[in-house]
XYZ file of C-alpha atoms in Angstrom:
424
model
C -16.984 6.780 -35.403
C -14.548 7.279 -32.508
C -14.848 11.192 -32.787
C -18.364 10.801 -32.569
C -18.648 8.623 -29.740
C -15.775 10.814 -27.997
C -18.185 13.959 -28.444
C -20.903 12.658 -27.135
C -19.103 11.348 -24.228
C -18.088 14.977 -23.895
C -20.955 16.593 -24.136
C -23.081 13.850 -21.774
C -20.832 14.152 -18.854
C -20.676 17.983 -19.240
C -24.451 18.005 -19.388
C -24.855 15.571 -16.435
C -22.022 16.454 -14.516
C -21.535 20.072 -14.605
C -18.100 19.267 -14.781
C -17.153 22.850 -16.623
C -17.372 24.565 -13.461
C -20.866 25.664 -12.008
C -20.643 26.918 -8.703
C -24.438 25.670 -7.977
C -23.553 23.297 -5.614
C -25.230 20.124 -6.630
C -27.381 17.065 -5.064
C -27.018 13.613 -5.008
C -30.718 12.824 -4.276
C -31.612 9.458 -5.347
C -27.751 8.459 -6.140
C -26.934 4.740 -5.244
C -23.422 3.231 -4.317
C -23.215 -0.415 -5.749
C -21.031 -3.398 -4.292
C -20.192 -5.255 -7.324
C -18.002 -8.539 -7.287
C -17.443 -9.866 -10.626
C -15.973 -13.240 -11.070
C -14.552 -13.612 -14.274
C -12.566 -11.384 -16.174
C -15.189 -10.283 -18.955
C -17.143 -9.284 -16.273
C -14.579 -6.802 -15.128
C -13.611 -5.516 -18.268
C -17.782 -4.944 -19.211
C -17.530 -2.943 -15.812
C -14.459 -0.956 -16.374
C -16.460 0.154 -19.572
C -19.519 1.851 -17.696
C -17.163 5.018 -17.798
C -17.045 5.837 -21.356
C -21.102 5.497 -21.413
C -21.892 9.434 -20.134
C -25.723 8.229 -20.030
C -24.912 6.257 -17.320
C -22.823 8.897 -15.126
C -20.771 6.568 -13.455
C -18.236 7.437 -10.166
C -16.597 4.535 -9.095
C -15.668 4.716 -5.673
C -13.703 1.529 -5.941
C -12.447 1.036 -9.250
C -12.815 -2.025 -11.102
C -9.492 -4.628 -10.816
C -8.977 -7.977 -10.796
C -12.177 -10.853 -11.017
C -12.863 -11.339 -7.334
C -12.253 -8.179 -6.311
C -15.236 -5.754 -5.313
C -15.964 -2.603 -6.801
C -17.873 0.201 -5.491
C -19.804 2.493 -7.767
C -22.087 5.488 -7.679
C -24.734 5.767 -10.047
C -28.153 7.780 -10.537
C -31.192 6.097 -9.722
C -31.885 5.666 -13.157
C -28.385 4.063 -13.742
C -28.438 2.186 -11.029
C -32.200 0.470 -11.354
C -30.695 -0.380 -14.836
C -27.896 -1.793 -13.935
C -29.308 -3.912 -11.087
C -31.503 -5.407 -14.160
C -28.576 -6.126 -15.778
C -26.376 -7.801 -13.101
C -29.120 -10.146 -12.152
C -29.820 -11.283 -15.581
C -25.807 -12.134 -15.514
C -25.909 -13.539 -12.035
C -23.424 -11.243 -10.600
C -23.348 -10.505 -7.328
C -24.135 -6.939 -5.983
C -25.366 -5.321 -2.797
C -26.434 -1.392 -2.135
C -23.979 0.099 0.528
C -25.817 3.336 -0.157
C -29.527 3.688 -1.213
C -29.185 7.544 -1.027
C -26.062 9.584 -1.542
C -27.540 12.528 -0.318
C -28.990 11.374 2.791
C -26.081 10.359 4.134
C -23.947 13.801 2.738
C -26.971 15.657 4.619
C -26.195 13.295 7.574
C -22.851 14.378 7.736
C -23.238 17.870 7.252
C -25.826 17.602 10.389
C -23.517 16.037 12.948
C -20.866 18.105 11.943
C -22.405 21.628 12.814
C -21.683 22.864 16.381
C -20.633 26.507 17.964
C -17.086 25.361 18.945
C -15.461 28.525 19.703
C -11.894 26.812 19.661
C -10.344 24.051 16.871
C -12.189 21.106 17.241
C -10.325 17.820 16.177
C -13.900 16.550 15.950
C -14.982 18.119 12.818
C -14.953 18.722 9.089
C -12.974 21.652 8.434
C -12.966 24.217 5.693
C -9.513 24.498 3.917
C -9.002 28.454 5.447
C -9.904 27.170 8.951
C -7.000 24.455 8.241
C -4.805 27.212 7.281
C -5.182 29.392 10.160
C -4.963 26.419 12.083
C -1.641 25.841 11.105
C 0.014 28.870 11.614
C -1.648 28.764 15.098
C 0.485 25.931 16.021
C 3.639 27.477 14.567
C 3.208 29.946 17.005
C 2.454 27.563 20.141
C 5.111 25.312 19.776
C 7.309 28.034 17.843
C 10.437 25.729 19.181
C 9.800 22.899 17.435
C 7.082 23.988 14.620
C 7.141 26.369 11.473
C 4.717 26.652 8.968
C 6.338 25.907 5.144
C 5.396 27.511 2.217
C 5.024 24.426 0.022
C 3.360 25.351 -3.722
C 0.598 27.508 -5.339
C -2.455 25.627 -6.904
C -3.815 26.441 -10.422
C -6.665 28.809 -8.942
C -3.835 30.996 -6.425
C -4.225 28.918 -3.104
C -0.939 28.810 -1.161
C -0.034 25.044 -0.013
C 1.114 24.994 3.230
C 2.900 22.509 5.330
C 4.418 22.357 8.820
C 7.345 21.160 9.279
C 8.024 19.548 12.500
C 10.888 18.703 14.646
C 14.026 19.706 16.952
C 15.951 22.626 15.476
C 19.522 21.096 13.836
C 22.547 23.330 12.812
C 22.784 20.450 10.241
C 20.127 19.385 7.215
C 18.333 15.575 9.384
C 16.356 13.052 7.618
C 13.165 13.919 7.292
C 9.495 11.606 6.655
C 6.936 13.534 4.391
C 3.095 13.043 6.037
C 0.431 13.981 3.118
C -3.381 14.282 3.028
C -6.146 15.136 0.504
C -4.811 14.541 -2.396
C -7.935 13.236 -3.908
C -10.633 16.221 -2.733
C -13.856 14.474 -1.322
C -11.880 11.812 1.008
C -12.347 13.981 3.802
C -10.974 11.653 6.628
C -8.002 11.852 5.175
C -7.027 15.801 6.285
C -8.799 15.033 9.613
C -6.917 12.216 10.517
C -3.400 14.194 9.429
C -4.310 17.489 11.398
C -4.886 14.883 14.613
C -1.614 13.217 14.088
C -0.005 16.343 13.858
C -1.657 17.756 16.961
C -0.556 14.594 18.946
C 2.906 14.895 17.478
C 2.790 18.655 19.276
C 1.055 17.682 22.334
C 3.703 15.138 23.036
C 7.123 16.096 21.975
C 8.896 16.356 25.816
C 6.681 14.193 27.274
C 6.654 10.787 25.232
C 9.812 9.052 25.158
C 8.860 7.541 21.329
C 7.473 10.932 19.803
C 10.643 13.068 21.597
C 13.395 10.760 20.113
C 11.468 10.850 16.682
C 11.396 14.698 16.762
C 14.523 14.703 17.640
C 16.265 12.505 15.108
C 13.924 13.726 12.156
C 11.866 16.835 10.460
C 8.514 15.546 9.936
C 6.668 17.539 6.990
C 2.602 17.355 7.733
C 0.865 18.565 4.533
C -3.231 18.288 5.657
C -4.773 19.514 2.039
C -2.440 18.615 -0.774
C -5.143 19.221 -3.528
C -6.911 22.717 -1.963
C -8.334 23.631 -5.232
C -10.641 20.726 -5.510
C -10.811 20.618 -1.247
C -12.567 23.888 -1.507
C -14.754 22.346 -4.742
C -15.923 19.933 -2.128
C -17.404 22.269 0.364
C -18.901 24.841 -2.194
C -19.934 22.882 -5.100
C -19.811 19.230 -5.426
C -19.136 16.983 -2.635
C -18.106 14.148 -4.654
C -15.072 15.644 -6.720
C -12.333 14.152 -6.643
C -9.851 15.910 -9.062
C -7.829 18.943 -9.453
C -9.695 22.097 -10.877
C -7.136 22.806 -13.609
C -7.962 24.264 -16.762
C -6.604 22.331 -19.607
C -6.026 23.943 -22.959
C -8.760 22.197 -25.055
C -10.293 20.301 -22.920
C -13.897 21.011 -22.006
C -13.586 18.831 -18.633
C -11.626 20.233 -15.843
C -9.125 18.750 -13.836
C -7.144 15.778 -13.418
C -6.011 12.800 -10.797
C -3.080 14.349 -8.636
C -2.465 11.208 -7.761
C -1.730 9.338 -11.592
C 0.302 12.571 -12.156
C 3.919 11.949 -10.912
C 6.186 10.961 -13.307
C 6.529 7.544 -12.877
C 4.811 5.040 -15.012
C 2.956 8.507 -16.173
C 0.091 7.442 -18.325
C 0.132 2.920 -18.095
C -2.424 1.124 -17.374
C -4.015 1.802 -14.129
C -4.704 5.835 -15.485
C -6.700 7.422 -18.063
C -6.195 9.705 -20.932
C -9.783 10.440 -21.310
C -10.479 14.038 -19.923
C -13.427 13.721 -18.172
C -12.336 10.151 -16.020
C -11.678 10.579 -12.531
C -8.530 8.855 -13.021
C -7.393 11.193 -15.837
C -3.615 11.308 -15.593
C -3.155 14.927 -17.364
C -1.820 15.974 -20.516
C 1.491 15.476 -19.260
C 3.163 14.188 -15.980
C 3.642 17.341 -13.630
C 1.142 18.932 -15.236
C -1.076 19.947 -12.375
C 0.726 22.917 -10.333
C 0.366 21.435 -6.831
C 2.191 17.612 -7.669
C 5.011 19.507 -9.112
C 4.863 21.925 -6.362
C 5.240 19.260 -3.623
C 7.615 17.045 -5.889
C 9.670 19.946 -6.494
C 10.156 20.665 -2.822
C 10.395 16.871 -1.511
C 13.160 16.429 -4.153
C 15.059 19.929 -3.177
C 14.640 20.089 0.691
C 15.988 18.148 2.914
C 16.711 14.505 2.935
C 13.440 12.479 2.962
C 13.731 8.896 4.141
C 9.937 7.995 4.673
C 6.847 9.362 2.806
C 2.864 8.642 4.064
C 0.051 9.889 1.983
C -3.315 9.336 3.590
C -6.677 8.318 1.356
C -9.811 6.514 2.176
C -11.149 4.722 1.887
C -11.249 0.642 2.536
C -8.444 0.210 5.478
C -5.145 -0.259 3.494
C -1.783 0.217 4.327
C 0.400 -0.016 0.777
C 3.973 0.039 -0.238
C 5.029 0.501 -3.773
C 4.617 -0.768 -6.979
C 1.260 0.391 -8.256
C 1.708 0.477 -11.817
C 2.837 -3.328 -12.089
C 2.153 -7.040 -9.709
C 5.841 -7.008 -9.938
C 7.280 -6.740 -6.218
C 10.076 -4.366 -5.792
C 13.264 -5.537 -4.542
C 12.937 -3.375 -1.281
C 9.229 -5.417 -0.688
C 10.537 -7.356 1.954
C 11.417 -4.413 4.538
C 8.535 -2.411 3.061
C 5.773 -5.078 4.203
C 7.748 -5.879 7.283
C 6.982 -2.014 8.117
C 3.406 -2.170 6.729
C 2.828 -5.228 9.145
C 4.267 -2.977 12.140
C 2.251 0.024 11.678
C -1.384 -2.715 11.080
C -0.881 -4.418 14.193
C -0.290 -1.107 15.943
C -3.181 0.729 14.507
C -5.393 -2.746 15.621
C -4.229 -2.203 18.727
C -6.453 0.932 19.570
C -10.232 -0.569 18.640
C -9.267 -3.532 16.586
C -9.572 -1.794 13.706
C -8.437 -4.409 10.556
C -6.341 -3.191 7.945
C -4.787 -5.257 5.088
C -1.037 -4.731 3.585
C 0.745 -5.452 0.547
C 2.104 -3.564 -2.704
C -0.646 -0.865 -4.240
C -1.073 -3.430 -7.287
C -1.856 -6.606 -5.453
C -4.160 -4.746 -2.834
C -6.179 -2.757 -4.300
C -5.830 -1.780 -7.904
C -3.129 -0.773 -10.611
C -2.330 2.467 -10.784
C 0.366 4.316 -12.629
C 1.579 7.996 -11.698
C 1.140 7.384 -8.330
C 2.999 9.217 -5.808
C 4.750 6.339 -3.846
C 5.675 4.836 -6.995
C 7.580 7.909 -7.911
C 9.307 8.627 -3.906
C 10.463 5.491 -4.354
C 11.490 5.290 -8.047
C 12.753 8.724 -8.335
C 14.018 9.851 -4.648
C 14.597 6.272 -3.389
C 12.680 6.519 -0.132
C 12.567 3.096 0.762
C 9.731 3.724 3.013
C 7.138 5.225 0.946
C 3.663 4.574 1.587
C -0.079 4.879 0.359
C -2.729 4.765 3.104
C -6.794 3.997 2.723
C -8.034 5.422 5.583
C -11.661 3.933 7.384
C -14.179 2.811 6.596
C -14.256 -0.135 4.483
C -17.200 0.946 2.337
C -20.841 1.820 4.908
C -20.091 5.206 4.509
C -17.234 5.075 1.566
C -16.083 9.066 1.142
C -18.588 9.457 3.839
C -17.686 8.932 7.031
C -19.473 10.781 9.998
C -17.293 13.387 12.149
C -17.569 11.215 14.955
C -15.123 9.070 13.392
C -12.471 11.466 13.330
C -10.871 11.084 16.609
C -10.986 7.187 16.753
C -9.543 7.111 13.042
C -6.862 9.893 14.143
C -6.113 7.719 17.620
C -5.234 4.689 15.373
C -3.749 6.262 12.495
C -1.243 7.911 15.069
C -0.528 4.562 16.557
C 0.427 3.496 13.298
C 2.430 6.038 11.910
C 4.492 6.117 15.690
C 5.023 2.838 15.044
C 6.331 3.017 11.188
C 8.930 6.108 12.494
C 9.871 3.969 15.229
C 10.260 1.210 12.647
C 12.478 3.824 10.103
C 14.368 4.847 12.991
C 15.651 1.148 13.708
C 16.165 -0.038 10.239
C 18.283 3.334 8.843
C 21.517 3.947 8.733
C 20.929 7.900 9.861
């Protein structure tokens, strides 16, 4: 019974989903996004369950946690007039954030057109136009800026980083900045090609950015997962894996970010192929998180670590495989509290703050579990970028600059923060 049911799950989402690797790039017309707030447990778990049901073609945006705790999920219109049966014959409470997925991915693609004839910070950019980008700056600010060849993906895409800071004759501390790790979150290269540009723009000028350039290297990776960046643009806006070919699987892919190896595989990630949160076949597996573990572990010496999602304004210190609170917590959520109030500063924007777990969700083979675990970099961090859910993966290019403004408060703030509480 359980090989059948695991076939047909197969063979459903690789019907519905196109999830072997079609080019065609594919619509979302008619796709909701549910708000769903269950309030007892049963509830959750029934939820959590919608996954391994391929007729339903579920994405959850925000993945099912703790009673209480909303969760946002994508669903055909099909799916999703079904389910709304469903939930009000159980009284549970739901709302639609989005009545049409591809409305608002049409919407976007609209306002981000234009016939800028330099870099705009105000736009969507294609993972080659990043690229180029980069290297542009290593050439403008060639006395404080280099561009660092970081990893290669599975499908031959070089990751690239640039590594900035006052030239040393010995090895400084250095804080790791990270984006798009998980491919459709957009806002989340944007806002880390802004902050890099302001780090630039300011070094000799600003007393704060000049003394942190000149105490540390700061490593700014925009597109961590390029593979399934480029997926985005080309194919299917919504992906949010890898686009690794697994022997013997028919799915492709797997979460970059439940693929460090620590907690590899607990609860909080999936073995199932085909999930979103599918951890791999093995920790490492997935050519570009070894490729950046492998070169945070064997260059220099990192003492903070940042890696940018979105979306529901979060600002997260480790654990996020377990509730447990680590015994750094303290000085972790004194920093997290730092760099809120100084992103709220800017438009008032709220964020919340606490351990991964507690926040938002459990998740195992997480990144900032493993910096901290494995490197022992007190201050590593997990970021949900804007917006809290009206636009979810979303969010309009005129958002860019504002979310780049107070994301660069923040992060100011958190070096600033690193630079007082270290013994350097």
């Amino acid at each position: 019974m359980a090989t059948q049911v695991y076939i047909r799950v197969i063979l459903g989402i690789c019907t519905a989903l196109s999830v072997t690797g079609a080019d065609d790039y594919f619509r979302y017309d008619g796709y909701r996004v549910l708000r769903i707030t269950p309030e007892i447990k049963s509830h959750v778990s029934w939820i959590s369950e919608w996954e391994n049901d391929p007729d339903l073609q579920v994405d959850f945006w925000r993945a099912p946690s703790v009673p209480g705790r909303y969760i946002d999920v994508m669903l055909p219109l099909k799916s999703a007039n079904k389910i709304e049966r469903v939930l009000g014959t159980y009284n549970i409470s739901f709302d639609v954030l989005i009545s049409d997925v591809q409305k608002v991915i049409d919407d976007q693609t609209m306002r981000n057109q234009g016939n800028d004839t330099e870099f705009s910070f105000s736009k969507y950019h294609k993972f080659e136009e990043i690229q180029d980008w980069l290297h542009q700056m290593a050439r403008l600010h060639s006395d404080i800026a280099t561009v660092v060849e970081i990893t290669t993906t599975f499908e031959g895409r070089t990751i690239h980083a640039l590594k900035v800071g006052k030239p040393s004759t010995t090895t400084k501390q250095a804080i790791w900045i990270e984006g798009g790790i998980h491919a459709r979150e957009w806002i989340s290269p944007a806002t880390v090609i802004y902050m890099t540009k302001e780090f630039l723009q300011r070094y000799g000028h600003d007393k704060e950015v000049t003394d942190l350039l000149n105490t540390f290297d700061w490593y700014f990776l925009p597109v961590f997962n390029a593979d399934g960046y480029v997926y985005t643009w080309n194919a299917r806006r919504m992906w949010r894996k890898t686009r690794t070919r697994h022997k013997g699987s028919i799915c492709v892919g797997a979460d970059p970010n439940r693929n460090w190896d620590a907690h590899w595989g607990e609860p909080g990630a999936s073995h199932f192929p085909c999930s979103d949160t599918y951890c791999g076949p093995s920790a490492f597996s997935e050519p570009s998180v070894k490729g950046v573990a492998d070169f945070i572990q064997n260059h220099g010496r990192f003492i903070g670590f940042m890696d940018f999602h979105s979306y529901s304004q979060l600002w997260m210190s480790p654990w996020g495989y377990t509730y447990d609170l680590p015994k750094d917590f303290k000085i972790q959520d004194k920093l997290s509290a730092s760099a809120v109030e100084a992103l709220g500063s800017v438009y008032g924007t709220k964020y919340e703050h606490g351990t991964i777990a507690n926040v938002i969700y459990v998740a195992s083979g997480s990144s900032v579990d493993w910096t901290y675990d494995k490197l022992g970099i007190v201050y590593s961090y997990g970021v949900e970028l804007r917006d809290t859910g009206h636009y979810g993966f979303l969010l309009p290019s005129e958002e860019i600059v504002p979310s780049g403004e107070e994301t660069f408060a923040a992060v100011l703030a958190s070096g600033m923060f690193i630079l007082n509480n270290s013994f350097l």
